[in-house]
Coordinates of C-alpha atoms in Angstrom, one line a residue:
X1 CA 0.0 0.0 0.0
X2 CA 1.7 3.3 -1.0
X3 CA -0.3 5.8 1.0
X4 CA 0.8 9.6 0.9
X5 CA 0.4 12.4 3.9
X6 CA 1.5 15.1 5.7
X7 CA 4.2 15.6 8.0
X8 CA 2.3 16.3 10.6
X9 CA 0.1 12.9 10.7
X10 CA 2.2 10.1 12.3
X11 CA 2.4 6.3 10.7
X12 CA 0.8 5.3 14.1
X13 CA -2.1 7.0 13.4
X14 CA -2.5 6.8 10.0
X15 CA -2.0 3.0 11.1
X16 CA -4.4 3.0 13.0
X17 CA -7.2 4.8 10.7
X18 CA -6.3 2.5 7.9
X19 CA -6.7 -0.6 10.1
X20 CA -9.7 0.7 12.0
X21 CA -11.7 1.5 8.6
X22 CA -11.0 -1.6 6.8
X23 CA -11.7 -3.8 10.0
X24 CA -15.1 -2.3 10.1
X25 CA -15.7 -2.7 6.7
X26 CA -14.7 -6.3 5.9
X27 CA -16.9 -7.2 9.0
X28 CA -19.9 -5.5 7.6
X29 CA -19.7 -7.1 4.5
X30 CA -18.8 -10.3 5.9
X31 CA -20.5 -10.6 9.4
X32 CA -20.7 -14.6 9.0
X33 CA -16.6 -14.5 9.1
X34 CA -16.4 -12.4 12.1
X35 CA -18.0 -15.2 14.2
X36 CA -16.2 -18.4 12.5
X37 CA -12.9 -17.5 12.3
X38 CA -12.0 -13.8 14.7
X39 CA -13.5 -15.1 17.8
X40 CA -12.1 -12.0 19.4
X41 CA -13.1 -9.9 17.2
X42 CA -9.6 -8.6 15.9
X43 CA -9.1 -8.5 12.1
X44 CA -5.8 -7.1 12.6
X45 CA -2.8 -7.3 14.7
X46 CA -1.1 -4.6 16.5
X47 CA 2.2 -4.6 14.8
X48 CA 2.3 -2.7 11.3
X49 CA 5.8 -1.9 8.9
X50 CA 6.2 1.6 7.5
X51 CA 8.8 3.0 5.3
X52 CA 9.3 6.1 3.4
X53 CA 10.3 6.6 0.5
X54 CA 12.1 10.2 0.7
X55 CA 14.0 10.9 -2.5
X56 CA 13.2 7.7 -4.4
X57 CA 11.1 8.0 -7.9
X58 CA 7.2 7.2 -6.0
X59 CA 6.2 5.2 -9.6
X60 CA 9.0 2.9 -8.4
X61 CA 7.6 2.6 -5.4
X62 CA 3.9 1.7 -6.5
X63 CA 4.7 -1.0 -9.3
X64 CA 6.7 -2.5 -6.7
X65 CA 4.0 -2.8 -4.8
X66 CA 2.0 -3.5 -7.6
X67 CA 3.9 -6.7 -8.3
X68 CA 3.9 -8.1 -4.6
X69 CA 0.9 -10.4 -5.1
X70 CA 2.2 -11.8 -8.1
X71 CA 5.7 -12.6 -6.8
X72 CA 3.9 -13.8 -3.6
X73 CA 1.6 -16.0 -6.0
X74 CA 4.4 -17.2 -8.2
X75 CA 6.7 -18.2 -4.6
X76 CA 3.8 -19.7 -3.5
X77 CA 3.5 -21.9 -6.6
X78 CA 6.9 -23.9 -5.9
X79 CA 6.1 -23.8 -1.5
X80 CA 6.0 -27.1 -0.2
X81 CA 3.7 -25.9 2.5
X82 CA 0.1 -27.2 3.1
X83 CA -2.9 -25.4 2.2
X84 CA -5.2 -24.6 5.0
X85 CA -8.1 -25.3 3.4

């Protein structure tokens, strides 16, 4: 997620927000899930990774993150491990 803002919001709370919104969201559309598999509730953890990208070209920075889920999808092709389901 490439997210841009102002110096004067922190990455704690834009954390926060970002987590807080989409939590509520995804439950509301999917109230069923909530109660199968987040028995308390939590969609997401506390921990969270933030880095800026300061001088570095930002289209860089978004087809990276662009092509995350198909290098995830691709290294998940040749993984030994188990599906869950």
């Amino acid at each position: 997620m490439v997210v841009t803002a102002e110096p004067k919001d922190s990455p704690s709370d834009i954390m926060q927000k970002i987590k807080s919104l989409s939590a509520r969201e995804f439950f509301r559309r999917y109230p069923e899930i909530k109660h199968k598999y987040f028995w308390g509730g939590k969609l997401w953890r506390q921990s969270y990774f933030v880095e800026t990208i300061g001088n570095v070209n930002e289209e860089v920075i978004r087809e990276y993150v662009q092509n995350q889920l198909t290098e995830m999808n691709e290294g998940e092709k040749s993984s030994q491990q188990l599906g869950l389901f």
